[in-house]
Coordinates of C-alpha atoms in Angstrom, one line a residue:
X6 CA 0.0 0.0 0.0
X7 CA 0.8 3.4 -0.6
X8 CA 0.4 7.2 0.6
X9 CA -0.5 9.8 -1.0
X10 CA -0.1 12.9 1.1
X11 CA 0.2 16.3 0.6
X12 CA 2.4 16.6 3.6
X13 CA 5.1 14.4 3.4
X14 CA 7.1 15.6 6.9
X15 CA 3.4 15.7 9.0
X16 CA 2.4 11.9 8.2
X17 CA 6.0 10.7 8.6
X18 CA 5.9 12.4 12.3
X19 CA 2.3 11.1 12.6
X20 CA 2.6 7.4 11.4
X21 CA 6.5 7.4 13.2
X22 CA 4.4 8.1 16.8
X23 CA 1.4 5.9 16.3
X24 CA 3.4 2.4 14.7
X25 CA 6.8 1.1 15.4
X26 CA 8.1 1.8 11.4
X27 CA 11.1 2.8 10.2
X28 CA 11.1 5.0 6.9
X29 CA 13.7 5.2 4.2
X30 CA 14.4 7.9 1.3
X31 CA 14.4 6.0 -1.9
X32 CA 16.7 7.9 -4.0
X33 CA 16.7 8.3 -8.3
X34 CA 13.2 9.8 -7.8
X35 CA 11.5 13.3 -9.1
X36 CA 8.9 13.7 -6.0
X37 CA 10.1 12.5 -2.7
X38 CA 9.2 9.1 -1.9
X39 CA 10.1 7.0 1.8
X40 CA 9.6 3.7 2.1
X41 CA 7.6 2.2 5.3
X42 CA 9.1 -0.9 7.4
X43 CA 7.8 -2.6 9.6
X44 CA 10.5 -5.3 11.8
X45 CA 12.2 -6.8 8.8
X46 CA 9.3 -6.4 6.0
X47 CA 9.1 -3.5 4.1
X48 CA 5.2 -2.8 3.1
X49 CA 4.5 0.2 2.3
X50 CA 5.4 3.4 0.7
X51 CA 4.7 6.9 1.5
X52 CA 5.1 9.8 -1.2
X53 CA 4.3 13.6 -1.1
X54 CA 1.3 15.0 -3.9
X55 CA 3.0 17.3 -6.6
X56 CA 3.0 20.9 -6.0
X57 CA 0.6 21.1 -8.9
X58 CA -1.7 19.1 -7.1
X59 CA -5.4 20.6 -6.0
X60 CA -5.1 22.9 -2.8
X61 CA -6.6 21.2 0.3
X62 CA -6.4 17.8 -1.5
X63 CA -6.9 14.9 1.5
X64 CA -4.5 12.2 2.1
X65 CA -5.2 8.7 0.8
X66 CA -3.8 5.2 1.5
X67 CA -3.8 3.1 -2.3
X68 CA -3.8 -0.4 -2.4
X69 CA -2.0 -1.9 -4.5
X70 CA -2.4 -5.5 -6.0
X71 CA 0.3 -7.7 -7.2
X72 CA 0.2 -9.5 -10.5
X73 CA 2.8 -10.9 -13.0
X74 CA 2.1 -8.7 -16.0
X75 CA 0.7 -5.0 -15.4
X76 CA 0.1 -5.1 -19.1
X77 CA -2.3 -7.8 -18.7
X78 CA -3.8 -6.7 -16.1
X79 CA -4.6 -3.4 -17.6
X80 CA -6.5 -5.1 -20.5
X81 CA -8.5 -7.0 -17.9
X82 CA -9.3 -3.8 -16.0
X83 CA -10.4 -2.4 -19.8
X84 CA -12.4 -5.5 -20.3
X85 CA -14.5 -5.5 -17.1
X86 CA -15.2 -1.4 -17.5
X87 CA -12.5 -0.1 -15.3
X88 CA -10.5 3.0 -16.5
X89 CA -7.0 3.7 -16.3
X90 CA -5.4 6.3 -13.8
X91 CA -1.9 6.5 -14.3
X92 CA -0.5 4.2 -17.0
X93 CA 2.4 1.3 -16.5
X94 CA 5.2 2.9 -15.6
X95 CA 8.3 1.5 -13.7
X96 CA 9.1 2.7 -10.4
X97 CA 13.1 2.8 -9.0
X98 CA 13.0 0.1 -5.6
X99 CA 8.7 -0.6 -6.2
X100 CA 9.1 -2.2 -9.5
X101 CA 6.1 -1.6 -12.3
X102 CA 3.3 0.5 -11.1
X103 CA -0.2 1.7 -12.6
X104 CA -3.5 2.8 -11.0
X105 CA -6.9 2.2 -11.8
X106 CA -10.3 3.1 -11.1
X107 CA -13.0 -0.1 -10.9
X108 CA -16.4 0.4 -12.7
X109 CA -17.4 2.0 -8.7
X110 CA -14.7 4.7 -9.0
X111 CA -12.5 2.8 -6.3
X112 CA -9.1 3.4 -7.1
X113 CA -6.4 1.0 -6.8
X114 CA -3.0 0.2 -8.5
X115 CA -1.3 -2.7 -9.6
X116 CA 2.4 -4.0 -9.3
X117 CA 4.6 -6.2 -10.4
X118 CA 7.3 -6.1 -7.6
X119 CA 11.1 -5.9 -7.9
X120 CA 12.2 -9.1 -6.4
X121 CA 8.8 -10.5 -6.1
X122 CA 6.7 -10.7 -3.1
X123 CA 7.5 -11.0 0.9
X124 CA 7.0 -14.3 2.0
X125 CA 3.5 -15.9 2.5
X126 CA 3.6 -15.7 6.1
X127 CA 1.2 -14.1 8.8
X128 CA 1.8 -10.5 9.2
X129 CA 3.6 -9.5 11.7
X130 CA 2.4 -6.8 14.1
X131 CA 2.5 -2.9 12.9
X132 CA 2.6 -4.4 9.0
X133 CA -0.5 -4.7 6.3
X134 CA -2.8 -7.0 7.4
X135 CA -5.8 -6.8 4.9
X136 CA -7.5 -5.3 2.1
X137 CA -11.3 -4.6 2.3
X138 CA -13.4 -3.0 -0.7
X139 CA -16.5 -1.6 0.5
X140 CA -18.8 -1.9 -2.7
X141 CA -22.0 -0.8 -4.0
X142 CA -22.3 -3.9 -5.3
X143 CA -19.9 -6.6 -4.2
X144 CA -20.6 -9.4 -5.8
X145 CA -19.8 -7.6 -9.4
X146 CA -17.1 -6.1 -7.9
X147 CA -15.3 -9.5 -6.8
X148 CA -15.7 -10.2 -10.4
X149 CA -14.1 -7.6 -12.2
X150 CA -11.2 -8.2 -9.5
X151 CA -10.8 -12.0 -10.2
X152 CA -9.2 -11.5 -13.5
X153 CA -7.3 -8.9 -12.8
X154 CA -4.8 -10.5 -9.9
X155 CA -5.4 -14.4 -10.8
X156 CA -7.9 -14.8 -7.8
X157 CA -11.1 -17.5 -7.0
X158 CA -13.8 -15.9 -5.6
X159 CA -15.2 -17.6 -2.1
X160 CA -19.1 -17.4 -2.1
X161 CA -20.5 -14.8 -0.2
X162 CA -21.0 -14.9 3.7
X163 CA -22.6 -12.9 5.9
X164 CA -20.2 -11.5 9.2
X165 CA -22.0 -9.7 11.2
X166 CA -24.7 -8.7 9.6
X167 CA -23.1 -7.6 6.5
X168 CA -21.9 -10.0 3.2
X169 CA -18.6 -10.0 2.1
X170 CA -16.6 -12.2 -0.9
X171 CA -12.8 -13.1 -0.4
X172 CA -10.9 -12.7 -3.2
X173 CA -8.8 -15.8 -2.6
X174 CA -4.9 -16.4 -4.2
X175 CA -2.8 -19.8 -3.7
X176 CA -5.6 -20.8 -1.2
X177 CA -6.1 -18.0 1.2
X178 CA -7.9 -15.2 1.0
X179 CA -6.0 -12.0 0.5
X180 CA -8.6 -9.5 0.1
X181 CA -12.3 -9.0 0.9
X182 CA -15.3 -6.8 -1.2
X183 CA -17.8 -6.0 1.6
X184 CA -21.6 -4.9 0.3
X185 CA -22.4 -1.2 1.5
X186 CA -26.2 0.2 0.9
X187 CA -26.4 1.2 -3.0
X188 CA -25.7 5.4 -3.0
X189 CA -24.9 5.2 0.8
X190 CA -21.2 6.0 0.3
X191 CA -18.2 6.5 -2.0
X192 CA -16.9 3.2 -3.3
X193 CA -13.6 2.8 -1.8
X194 CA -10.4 0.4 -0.6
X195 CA -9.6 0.5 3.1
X196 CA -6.1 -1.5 4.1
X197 CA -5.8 -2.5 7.9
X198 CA -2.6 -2.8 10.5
X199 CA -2.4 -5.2 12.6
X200 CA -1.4 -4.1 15.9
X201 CA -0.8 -5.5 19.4
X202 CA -3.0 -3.6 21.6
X203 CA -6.1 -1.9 19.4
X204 CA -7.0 0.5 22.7
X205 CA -3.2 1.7 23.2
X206 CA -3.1 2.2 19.1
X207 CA -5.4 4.2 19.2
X208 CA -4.7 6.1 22.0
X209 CA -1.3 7.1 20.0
X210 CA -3.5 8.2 17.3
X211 CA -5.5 10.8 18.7
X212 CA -2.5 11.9 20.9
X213 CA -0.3 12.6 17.7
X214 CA -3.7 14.3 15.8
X215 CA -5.5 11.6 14.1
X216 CA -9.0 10.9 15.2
X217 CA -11.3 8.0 15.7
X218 CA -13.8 7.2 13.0
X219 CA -15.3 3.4 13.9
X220 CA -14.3 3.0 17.5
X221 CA -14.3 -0.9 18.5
X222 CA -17.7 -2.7 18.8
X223 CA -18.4 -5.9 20.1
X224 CA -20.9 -6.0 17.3
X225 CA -18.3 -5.7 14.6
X226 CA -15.2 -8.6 14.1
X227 CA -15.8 -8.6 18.1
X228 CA -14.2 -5.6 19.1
X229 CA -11.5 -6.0 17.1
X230 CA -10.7 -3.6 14.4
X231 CA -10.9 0.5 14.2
X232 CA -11.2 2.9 11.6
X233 CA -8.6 6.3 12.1
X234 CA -8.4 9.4 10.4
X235 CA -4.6 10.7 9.9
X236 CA -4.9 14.4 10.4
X237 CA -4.3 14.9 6.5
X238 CA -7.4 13.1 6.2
X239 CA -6.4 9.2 5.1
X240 CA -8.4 6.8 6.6
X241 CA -7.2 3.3 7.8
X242 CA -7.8 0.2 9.5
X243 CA -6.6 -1.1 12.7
X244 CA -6.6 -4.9 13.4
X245 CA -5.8 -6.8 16.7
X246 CA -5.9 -9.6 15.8
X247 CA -4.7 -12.3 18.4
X248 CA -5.2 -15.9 16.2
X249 CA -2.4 -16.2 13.6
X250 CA -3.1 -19.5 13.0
X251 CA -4.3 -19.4 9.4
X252 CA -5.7 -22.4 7.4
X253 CA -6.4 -22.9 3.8
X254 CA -9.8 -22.0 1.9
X255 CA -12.2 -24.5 0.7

């Protein structure tokens, strides 16, 4: 996942007092760029809007999916109604980068990364731990993404009180497209941290200037996951999750 921000120094201060991550310049590049780690894995990058950029423009966390060939991927995003964003280009320590918009106006980006991917293991704590799609309609929406990064789609299920589909990869499921009332809001992706203590996260959060936008509910994933605000306005998802024993899907 990446950043977009339109204040580079701010989130870096921010993100450096709420998670245990350690960021580092990647050099050869126009716009400045920092790549996020967390323990040994880096996950993330962080990069600062262009000057020409819209005034007041809101930060936003991009999810990016990996796939063998960008190009390919790009025709299936064309086939299933999707529009391009920023073509294929290649991107000094990322690898080959472009970002879409799906047929809801989510946008997302795709990449075929330098070296390949981390290792298939449970994420550690303070590192990506999930990808959720909140849909207008989320069962065409798992579809138009099943091409696009090689994945089977589980049948829907409902989780507490609301149906989601995995998108599923090498037999787990790496992502999940979550039905939202038609019109109700703006189609979007949300990625989640895990983290070790959910109530101490987020009391670093609104200490360093983020706020609290789904506080933990016993009626949602038991009390387990948050929704912040960054104070540049990116929104993202807060995981404690405890089990890491992870088994295959039928």
């Amino acid at each position: 996942m990446d950043l977009l921000t339109p204040d580079l120094d701010a989130s870096e201060r921010f993100y450096q007092e709420v998670f245990d991550w350690r960021f580092e310049p990647l050099a050869g590049r126009e716009d400045r760029y920092l790549l996020v780690q967390a323990g040994a894995r880096r996950f993330a990058g962080m990069v600062q809007y262009a000057k020409a950029s819209e005034p007041g423009r809101k930060a936003r966390w991009l999810g990016l999916l990996s796939v063998a060939d960008v190009a390919a991927a790009a025709r299936q995003v064309d086939a299933g109604g999707g529009a391009s964003r920023l073509p294929a280009k290649p991107m000094a320590g990322r690898g080959e980068v472009a970002v879409f918009a799906d047929p809801e106006g989510a946008v997302f980006a795709v990449i075929h990364a330098e070296g390949g991917d981390p290792p298939d293991t449970f994420p550690p704590i303070d590192s990506l731990f999930w990808m959720e799609l909140w849909a207008g309609d989320a069962e065409r929406m798992a579809d138009f993404y099943r091409p696009i990064g090689g994945y089977r789609v589980k049948p829907s299920h409902t989780i507490d009180g609301v149906e989601e589909w995995h998108l599923v990869a090498f037999d787990y499921p790496r992502a999940s497209v979550v039905q939202v009332k038609q019109n109700e809001q703006t189609s979007h992706w949300l990625p989640y941290v895990r983290v070790a203590d959910l109530g101490a996260t987020l009391a670093r959060a609104e200490k360093a200037g983020g706020r609290v936008l789904v506080a933990p509910s016993p009626e949602i994933r038991e009390g387990q996951i948050a929704v912040i605000v960054d104070p540049q306005g990116a929104a993202l998802g807060l995981a404690e999750w405890r089990d890491a024993e992870v088994g295959e899907v039928q």
